[in-house]
GROMACS .gro file of N, CA and C in nm:
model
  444
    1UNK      N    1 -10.663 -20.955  -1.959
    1UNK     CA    2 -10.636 -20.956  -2.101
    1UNK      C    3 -10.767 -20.975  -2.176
    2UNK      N    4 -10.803 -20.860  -2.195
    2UNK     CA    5 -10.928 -20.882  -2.309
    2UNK      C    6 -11.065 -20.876  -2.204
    3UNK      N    7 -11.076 -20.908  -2.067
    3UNK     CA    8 -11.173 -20.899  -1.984
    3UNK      C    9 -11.137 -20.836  -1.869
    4UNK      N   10 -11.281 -20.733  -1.851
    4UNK     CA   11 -11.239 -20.700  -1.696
    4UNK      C   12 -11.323 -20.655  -1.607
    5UNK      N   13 -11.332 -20.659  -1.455
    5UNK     CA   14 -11.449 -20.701  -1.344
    5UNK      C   15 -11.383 -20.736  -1.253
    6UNK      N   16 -11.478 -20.719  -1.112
    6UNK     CA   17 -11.415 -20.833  -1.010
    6UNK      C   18 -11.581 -20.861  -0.961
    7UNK      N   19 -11.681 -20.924  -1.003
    7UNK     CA   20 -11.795 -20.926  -0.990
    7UNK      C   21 -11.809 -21.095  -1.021
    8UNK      N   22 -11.956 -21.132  -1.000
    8UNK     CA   23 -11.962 -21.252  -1.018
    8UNK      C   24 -11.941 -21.307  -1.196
    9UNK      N   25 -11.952 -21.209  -1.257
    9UNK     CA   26 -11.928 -21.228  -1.390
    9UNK      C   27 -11.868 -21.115  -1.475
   10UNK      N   28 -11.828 -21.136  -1.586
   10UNK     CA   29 -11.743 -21.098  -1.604
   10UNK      C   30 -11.773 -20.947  -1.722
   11UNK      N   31 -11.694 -20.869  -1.777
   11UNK     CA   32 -11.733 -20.757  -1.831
   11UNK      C   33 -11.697 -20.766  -1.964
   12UNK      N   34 -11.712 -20.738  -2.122
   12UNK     CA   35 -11.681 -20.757  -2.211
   12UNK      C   36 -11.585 -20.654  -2.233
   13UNK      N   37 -11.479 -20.653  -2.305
   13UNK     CA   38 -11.417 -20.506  -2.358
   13UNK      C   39 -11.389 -20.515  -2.472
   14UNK      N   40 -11.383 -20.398  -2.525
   14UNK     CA   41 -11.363 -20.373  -2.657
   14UNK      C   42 -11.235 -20.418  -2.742
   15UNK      N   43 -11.143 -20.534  -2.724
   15UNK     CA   44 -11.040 -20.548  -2.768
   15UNK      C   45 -11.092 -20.686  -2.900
   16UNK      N   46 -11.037 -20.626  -3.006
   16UNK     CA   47 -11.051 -20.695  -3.110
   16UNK      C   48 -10.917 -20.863  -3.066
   17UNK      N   49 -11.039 -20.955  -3.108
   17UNK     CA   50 -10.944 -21.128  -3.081
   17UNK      C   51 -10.961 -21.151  -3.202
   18UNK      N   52 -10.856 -21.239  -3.284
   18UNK     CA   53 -10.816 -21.272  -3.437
   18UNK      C   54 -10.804 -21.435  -3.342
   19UNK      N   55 -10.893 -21.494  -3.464
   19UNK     CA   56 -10.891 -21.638  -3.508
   19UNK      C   57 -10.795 -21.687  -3.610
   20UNK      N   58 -10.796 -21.852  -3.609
   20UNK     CA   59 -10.673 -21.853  -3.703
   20UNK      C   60 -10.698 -21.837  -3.821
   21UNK      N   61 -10.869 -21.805  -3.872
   21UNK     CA   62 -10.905 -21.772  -4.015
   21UNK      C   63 -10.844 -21.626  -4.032
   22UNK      N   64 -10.783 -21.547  -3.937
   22UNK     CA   65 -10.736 -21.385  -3.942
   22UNK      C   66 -10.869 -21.295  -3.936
   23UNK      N   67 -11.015 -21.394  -3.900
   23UNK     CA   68 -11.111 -21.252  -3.906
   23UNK      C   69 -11.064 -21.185  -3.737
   24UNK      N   70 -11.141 -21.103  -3.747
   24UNK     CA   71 -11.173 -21.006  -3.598
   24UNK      C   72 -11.268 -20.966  -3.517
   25UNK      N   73 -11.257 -21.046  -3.373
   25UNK     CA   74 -11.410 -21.043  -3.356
   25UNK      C   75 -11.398 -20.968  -3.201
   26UNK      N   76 -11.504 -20.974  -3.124
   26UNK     CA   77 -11.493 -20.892  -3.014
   26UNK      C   78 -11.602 -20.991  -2.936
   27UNK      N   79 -11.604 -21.005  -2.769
   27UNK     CA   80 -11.722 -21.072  -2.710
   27UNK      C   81 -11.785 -20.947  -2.628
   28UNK      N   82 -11.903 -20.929  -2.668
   28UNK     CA   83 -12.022 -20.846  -2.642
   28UNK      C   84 -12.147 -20.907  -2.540
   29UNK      N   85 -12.218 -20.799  -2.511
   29UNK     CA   86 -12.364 -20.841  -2.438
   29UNK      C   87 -12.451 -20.881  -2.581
   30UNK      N   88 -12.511 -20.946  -2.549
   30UNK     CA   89 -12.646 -20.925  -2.591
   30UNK      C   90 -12.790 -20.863  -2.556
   31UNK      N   91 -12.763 -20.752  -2.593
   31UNK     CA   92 -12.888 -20.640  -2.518
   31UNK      C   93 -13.031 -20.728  -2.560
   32UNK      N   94 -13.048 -20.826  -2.674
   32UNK     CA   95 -13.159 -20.831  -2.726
   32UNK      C   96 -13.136 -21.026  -2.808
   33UNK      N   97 -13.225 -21.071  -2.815
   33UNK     CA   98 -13.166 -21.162  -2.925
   33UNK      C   99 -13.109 -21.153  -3.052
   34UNK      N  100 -13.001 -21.211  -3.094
   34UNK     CA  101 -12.886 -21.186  -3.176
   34UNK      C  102 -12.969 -21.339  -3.288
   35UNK      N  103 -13.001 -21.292  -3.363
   35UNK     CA  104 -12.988 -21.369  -3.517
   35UNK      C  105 -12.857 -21.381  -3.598
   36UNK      N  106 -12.810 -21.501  -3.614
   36UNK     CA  107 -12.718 -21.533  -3.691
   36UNK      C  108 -12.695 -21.476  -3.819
   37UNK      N  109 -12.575 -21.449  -3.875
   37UNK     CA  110 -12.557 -21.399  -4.011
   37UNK      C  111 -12.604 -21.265  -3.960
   38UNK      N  112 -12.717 -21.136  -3.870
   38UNK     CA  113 -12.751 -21.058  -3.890
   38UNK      C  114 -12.678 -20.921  -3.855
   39UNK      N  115 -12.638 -20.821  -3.897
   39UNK     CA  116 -12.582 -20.721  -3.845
   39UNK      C  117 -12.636 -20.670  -3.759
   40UNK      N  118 -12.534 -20.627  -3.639
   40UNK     CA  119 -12.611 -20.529  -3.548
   40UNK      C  120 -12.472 -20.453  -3.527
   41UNK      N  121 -12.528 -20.345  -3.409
   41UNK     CA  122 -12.502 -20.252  -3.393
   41UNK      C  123 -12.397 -20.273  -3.255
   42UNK      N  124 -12.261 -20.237  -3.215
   42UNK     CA  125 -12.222 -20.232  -3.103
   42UNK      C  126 -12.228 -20.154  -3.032
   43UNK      N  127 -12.233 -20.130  -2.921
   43UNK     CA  128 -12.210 -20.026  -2.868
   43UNK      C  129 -12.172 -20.011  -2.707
   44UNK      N  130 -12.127 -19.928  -2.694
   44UNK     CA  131 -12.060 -19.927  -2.544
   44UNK      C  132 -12.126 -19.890  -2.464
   45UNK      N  133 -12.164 -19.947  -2.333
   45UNK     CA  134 -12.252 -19.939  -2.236
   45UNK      C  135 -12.213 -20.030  -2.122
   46UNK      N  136 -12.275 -19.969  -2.043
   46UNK     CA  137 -12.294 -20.062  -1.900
   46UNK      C  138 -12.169 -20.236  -1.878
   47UNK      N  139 -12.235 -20.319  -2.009
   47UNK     CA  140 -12.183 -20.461  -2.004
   47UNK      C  141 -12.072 -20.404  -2.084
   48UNK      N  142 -11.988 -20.327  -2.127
   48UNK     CA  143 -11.873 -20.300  -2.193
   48UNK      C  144 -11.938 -20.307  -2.331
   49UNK      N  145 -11.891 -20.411  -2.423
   49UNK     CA  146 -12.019 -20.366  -2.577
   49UNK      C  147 -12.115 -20.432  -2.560
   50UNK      N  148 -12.200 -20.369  -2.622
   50UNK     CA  149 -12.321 -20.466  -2.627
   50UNK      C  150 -12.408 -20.468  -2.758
   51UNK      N  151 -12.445 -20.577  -2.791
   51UNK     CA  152 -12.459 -20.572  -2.968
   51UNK      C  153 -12.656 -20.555  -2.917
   52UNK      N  154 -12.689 -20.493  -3.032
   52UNK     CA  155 -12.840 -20.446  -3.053
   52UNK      C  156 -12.869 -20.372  -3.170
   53UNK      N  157 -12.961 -20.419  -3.198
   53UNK     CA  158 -13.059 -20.379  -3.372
   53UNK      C  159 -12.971 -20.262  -3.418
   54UNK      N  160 -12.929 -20.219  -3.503
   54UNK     CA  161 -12.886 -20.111  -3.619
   54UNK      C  162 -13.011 -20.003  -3.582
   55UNK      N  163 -12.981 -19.871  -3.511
   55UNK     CA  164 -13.064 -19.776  -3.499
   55UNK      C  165 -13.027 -19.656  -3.608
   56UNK      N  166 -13.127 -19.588  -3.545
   56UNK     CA  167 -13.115 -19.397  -3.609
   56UNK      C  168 -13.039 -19.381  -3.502
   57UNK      N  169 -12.910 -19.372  -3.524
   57UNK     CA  170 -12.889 -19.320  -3.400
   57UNK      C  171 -12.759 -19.195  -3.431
   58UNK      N  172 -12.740 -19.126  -3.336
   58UNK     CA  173 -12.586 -19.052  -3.322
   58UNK      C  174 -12.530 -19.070  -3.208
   59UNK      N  175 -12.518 -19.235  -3.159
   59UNK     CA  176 -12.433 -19.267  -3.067
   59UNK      C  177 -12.318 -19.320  -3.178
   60UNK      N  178 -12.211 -19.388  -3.100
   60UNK     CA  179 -12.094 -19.393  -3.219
   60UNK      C  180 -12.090 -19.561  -3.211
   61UNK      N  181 -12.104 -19.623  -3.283
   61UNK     CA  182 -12.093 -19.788  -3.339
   61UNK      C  183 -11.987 -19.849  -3.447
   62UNK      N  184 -11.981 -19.987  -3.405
   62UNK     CA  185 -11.949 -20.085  -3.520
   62UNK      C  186 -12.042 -20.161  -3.530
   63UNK      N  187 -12.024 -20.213  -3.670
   63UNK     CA  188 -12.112 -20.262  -3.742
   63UNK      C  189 -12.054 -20.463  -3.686
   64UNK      N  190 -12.122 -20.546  -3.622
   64UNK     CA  191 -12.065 -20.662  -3.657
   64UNK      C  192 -12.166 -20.777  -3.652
   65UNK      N  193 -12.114 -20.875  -3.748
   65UNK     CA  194 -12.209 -20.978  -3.727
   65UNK      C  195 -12.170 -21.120  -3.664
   66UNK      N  196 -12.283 -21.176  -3.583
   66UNK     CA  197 -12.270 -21.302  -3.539
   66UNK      C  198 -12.279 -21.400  -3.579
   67UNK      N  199 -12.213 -21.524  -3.611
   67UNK     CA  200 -12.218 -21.633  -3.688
   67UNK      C  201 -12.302 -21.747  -3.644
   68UNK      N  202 -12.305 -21.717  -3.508
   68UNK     CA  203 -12.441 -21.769  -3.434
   68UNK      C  204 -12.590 -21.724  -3.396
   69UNK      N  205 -12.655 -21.764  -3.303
   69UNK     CA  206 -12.780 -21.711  -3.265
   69UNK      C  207 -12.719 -21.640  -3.118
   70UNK      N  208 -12.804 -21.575  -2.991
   70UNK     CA  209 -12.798 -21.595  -2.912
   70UNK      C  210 -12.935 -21.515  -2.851
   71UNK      N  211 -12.944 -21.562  -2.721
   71UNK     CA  212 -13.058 -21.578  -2.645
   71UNK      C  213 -13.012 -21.408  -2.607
   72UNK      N  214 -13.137 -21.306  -2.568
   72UNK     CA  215 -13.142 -21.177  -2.509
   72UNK      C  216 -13.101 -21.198  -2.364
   73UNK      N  217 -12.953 -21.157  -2.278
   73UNK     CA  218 -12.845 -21.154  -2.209
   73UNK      C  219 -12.760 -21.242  -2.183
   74UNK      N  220 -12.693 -21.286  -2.314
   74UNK     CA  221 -12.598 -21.382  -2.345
   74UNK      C  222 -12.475 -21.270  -2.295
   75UNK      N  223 -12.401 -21.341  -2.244
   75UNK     CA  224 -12.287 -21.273  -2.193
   75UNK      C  225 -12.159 -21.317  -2.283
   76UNK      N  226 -12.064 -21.275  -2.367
   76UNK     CA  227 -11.940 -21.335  -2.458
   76UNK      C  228 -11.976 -21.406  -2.569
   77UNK      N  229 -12.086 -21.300  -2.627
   77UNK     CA  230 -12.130 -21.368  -2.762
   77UNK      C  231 -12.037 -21.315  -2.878
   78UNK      N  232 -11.995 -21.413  -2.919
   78UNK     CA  233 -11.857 -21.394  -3.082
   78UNK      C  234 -11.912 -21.365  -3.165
   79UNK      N  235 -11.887 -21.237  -3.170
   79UNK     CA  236 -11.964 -21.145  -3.304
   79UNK      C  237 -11.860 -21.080  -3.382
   80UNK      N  238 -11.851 -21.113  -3.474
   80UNK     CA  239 -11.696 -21.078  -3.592
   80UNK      C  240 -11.731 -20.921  -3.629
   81UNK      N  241 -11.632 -20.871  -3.599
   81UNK     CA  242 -11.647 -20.709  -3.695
   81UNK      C  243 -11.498 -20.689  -3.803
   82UNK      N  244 -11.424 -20.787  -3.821
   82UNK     CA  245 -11.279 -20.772  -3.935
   82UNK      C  246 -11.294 -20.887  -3.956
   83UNK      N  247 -11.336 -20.879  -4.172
   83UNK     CA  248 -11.221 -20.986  -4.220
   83UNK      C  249 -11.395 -21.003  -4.255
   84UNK      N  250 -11.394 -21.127  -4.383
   84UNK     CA  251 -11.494 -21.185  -4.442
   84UNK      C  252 -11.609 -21.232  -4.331
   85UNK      N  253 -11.758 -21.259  -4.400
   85UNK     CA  254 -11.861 -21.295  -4.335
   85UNK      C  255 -11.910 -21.331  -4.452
   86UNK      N  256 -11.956 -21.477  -4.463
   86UNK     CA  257 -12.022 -21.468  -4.586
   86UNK      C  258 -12.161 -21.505  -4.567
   87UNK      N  259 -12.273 -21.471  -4.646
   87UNK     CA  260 -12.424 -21.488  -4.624
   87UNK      C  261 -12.442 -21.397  -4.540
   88UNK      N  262 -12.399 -21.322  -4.503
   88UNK     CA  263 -12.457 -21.189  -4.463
   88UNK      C  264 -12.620 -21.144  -4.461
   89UNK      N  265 -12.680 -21.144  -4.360
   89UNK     CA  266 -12.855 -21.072  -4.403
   89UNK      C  267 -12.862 -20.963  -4.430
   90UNK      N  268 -12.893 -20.900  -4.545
   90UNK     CA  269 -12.932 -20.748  -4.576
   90UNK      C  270 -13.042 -20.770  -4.691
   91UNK      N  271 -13.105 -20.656  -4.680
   91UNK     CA  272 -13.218 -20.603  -4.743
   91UNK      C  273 -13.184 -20.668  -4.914
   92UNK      N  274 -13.313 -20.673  -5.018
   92UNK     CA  275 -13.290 -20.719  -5.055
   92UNK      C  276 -13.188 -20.616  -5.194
   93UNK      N  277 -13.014 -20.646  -5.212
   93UNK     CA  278 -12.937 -20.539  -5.269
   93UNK      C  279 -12.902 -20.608  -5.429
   94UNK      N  280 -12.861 -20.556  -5.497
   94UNK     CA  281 -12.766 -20.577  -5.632
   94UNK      C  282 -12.693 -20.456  -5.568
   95UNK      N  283 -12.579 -20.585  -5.561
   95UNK     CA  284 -12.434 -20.490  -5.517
   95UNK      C  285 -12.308 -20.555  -5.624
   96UNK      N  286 -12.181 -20.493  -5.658
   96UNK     CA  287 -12.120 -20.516  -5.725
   96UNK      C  288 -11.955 -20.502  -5.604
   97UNK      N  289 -11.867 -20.627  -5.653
   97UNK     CA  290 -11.770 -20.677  -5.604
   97UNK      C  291 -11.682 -20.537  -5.585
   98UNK      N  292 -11.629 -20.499  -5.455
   98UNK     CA  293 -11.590 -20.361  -5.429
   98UNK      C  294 -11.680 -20.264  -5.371
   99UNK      N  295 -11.807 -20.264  -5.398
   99UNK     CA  296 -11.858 -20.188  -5.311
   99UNK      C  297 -11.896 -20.157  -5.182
  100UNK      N  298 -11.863 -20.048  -5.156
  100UNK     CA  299 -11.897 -20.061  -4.999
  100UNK      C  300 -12.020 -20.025  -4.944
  101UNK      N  301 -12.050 -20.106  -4.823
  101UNK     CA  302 -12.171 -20.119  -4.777
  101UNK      C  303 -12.204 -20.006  -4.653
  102UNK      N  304 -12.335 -19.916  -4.641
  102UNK     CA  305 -12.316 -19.827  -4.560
  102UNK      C  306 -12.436 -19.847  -4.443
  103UNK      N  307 -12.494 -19.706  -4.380
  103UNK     CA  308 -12.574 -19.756  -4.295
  103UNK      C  309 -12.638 -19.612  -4.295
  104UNK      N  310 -12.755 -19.600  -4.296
  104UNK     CA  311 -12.807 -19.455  -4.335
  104UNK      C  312 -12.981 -19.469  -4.249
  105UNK      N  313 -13.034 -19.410  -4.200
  105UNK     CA  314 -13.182 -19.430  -4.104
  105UNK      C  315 -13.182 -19.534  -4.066
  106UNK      N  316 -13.111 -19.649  -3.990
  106UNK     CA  317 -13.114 -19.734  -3.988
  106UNK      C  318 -13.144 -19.881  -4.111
  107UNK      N  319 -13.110 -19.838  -4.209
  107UNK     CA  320 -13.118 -19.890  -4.343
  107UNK      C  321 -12.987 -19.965  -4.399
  108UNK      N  322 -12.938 -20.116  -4.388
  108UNK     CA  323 -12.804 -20.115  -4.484
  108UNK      C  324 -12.844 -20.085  -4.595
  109UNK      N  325 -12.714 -20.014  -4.707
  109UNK     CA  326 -12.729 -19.986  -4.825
  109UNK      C  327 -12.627 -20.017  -4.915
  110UNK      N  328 -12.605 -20.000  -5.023
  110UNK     CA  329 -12.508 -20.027  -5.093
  110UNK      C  330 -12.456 -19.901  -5.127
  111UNK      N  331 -12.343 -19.851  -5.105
  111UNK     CA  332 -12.314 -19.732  -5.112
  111UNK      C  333 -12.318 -19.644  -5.267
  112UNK      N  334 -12.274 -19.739  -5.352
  112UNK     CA  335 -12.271 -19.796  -5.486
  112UNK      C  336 -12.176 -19.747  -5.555
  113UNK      N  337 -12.089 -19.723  -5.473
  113UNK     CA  338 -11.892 -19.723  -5.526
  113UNK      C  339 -11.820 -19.793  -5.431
  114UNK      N  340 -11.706 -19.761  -5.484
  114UNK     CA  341 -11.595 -19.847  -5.393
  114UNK      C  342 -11.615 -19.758  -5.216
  115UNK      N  343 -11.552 -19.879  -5.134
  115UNK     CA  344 -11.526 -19.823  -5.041
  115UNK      C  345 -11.390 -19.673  -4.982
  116UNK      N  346 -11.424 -19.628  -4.935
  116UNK     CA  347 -11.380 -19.466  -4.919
  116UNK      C  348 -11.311 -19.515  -4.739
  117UNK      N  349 -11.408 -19.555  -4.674
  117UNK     CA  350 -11.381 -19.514  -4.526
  117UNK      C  351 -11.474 -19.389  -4.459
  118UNK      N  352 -11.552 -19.314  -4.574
  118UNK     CA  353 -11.698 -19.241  -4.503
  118UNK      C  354 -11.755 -19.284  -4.405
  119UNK      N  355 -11.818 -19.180  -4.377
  119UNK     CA  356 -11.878 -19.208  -4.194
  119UNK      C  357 -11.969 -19.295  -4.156
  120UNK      N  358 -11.999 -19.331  -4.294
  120UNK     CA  359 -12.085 -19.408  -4.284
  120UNK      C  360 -12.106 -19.575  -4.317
  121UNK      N  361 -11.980 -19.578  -4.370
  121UNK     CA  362 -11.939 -19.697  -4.426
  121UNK      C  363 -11.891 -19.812  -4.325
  122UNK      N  364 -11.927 -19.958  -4.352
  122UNK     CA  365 -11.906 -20.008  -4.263
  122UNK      C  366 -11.834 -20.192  -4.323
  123UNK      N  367 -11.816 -20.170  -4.444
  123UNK     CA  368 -11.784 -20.292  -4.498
  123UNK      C  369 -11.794 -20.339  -4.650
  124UNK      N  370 -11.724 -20.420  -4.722
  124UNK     CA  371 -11.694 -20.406  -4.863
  124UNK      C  372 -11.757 -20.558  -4.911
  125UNK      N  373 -11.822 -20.515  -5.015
  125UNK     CA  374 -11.929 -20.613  -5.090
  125UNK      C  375 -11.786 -20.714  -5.167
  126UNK      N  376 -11.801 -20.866  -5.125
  126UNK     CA  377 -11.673 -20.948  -5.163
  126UNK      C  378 -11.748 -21.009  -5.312
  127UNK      N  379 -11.857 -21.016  -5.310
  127UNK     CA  380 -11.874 -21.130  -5.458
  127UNK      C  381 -12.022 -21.022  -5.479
  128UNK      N  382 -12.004 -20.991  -5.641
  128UNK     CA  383 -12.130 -20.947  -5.713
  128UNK      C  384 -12.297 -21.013  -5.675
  129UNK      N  385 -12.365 -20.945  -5.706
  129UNK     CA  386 -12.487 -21.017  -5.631
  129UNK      C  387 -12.598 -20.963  -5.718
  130UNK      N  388 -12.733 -20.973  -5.795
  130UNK     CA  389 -12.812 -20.947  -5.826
  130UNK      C  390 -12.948 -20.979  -5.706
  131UNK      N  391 -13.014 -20.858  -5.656
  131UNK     CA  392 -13.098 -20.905  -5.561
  131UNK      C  393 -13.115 -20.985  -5.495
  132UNK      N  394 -13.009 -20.985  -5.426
  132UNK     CA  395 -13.013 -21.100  -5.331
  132UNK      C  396 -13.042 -21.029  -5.158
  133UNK      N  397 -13.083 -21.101  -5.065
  133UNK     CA  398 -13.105 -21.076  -4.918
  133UNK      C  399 -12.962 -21.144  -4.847
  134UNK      N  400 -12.857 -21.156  -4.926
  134UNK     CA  401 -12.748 -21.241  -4.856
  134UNK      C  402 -12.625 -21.164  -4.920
  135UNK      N  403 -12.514 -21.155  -4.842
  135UNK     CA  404 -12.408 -21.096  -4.921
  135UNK      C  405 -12.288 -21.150  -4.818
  136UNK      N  406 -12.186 -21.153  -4.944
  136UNK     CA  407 -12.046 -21.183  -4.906
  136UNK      C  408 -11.971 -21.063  -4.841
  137UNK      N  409 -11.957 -21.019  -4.683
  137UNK     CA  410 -11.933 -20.867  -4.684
  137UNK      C  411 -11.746 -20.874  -4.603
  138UNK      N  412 -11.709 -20.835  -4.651
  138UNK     CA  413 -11.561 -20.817  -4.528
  138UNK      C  414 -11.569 -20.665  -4.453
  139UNK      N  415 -11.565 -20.694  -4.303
  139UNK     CA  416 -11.613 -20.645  -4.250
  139UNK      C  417 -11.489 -20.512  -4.203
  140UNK      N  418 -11.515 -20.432  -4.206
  140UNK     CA  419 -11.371 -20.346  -4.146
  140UNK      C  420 -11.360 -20.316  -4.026
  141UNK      N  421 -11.447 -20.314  -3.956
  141UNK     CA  422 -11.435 -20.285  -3.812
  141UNK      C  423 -11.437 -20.077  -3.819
  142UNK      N  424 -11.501 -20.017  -3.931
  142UNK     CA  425 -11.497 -19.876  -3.894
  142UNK      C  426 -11.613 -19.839  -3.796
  143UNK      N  427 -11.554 -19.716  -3.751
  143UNK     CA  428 -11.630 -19.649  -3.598
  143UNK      C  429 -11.721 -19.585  -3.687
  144UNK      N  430 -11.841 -19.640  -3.685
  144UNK     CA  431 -11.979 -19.507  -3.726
  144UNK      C  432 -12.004 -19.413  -3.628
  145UNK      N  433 -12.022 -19.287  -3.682
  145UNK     CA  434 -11.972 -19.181  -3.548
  145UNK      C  435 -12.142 -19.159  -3.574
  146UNK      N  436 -12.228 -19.114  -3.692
  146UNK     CA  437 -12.322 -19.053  -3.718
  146UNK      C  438 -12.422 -19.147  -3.761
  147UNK      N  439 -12.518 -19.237  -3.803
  147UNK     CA  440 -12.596 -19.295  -3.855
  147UNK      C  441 -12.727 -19.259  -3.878
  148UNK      N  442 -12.721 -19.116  -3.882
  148UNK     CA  443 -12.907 -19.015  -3.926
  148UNK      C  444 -12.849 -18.972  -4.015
   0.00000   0.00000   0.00000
C-alpha cells in the first residue's frame, strides 16, 4: 500500500497520502539536497519519484514542495504536491490572489491570470503579494508534460 520492493529498502511510488490538514503529498528520493519551502521537480525514475531542481526539461513532472530540508539520498522525504503551502520560495513575483503559477526554462512565473490547467501550470497564488520571494501557493498536483 503506497510502497513497493523486496530489497533491503524500500521503493517510493507515486500514490498521493492526504494528511488530516487534507493537503497531498507523496514520499520521494532525494536525487539532490531538498531545501525547505523550495519547489522541485518530481520525477519518475529508478527510486520510483524522485524530487530534483526544476529543469528545461521535456520529461513529464509535478511540481512539489517540501516542508522540510533533506540530506542528497534521503529515502521517504514528505514533499506536498495538493492543497496549500504557505511561504513558498520563488523568484522575486507581484502576484495577485487567483493567479496561477507556471514553469517556463526552468523559471517559476506568474502566469498573470487565473489558473486554466495549461501545460504549464502548476499551482494557484492564495494571498496577493507585491515583490515578494515567498508566496502562499495551493498546489494542484498537475502533470507538466513540457517545461521548454
Amino acid at each position: 500500500m503506497g510502497i513497493f520492493g523486496f530489497t533491503s529498502w524500500m521503493y517510493g511510488s507515486d500514490e498521493i497520502h492526504y494528511g488530516n490538514d487534507g493537503r497531498g503529498y507523496v514520499l520521494a528520493y532525494a536525487s539532490e539536497a531538498l531545501t525547505a519551502k523550495t519547489p522541485y521537480a518530481l520525477i519518475w525514475g529508478q527510486y520510483g519519484l524522485q524530487a530534483e531542481a526544476t529543469a528545461d526539461d521535456t520529461r513529464s513532472f509535478i511540481i512539489g514542495v517540501p516542508e522540510d530540508s533533506f540530506a542528497s539520498g534521503t529515502k521517504g522525504c514528505k514533499i506536498y504536491v495538493k492543497g496549500i503551502v504557505e511561504d513558498v520560495i520563488t523568484p522575486s513575483l507581484s502576484v495577485t490572489a487567483g493567479h496561477a503559477f507556471g514553469i517556463l526554462n526552468n523559471v517559476l512565473t506568474d502566469v498573470g491570470a487565473a489558473y486554466s490547467g495549461a501545460a504549464t501550470e502548476w499551482g494557484v497564488c492564495a494571498t496577493t503579494s507585491t515583490t515578494s520571494t515567498t508566496q502562499d501557493i495551493i498546489l494542484t498536483g498537475h502533470l507538466i508534460t513540457n517545461a521548454t
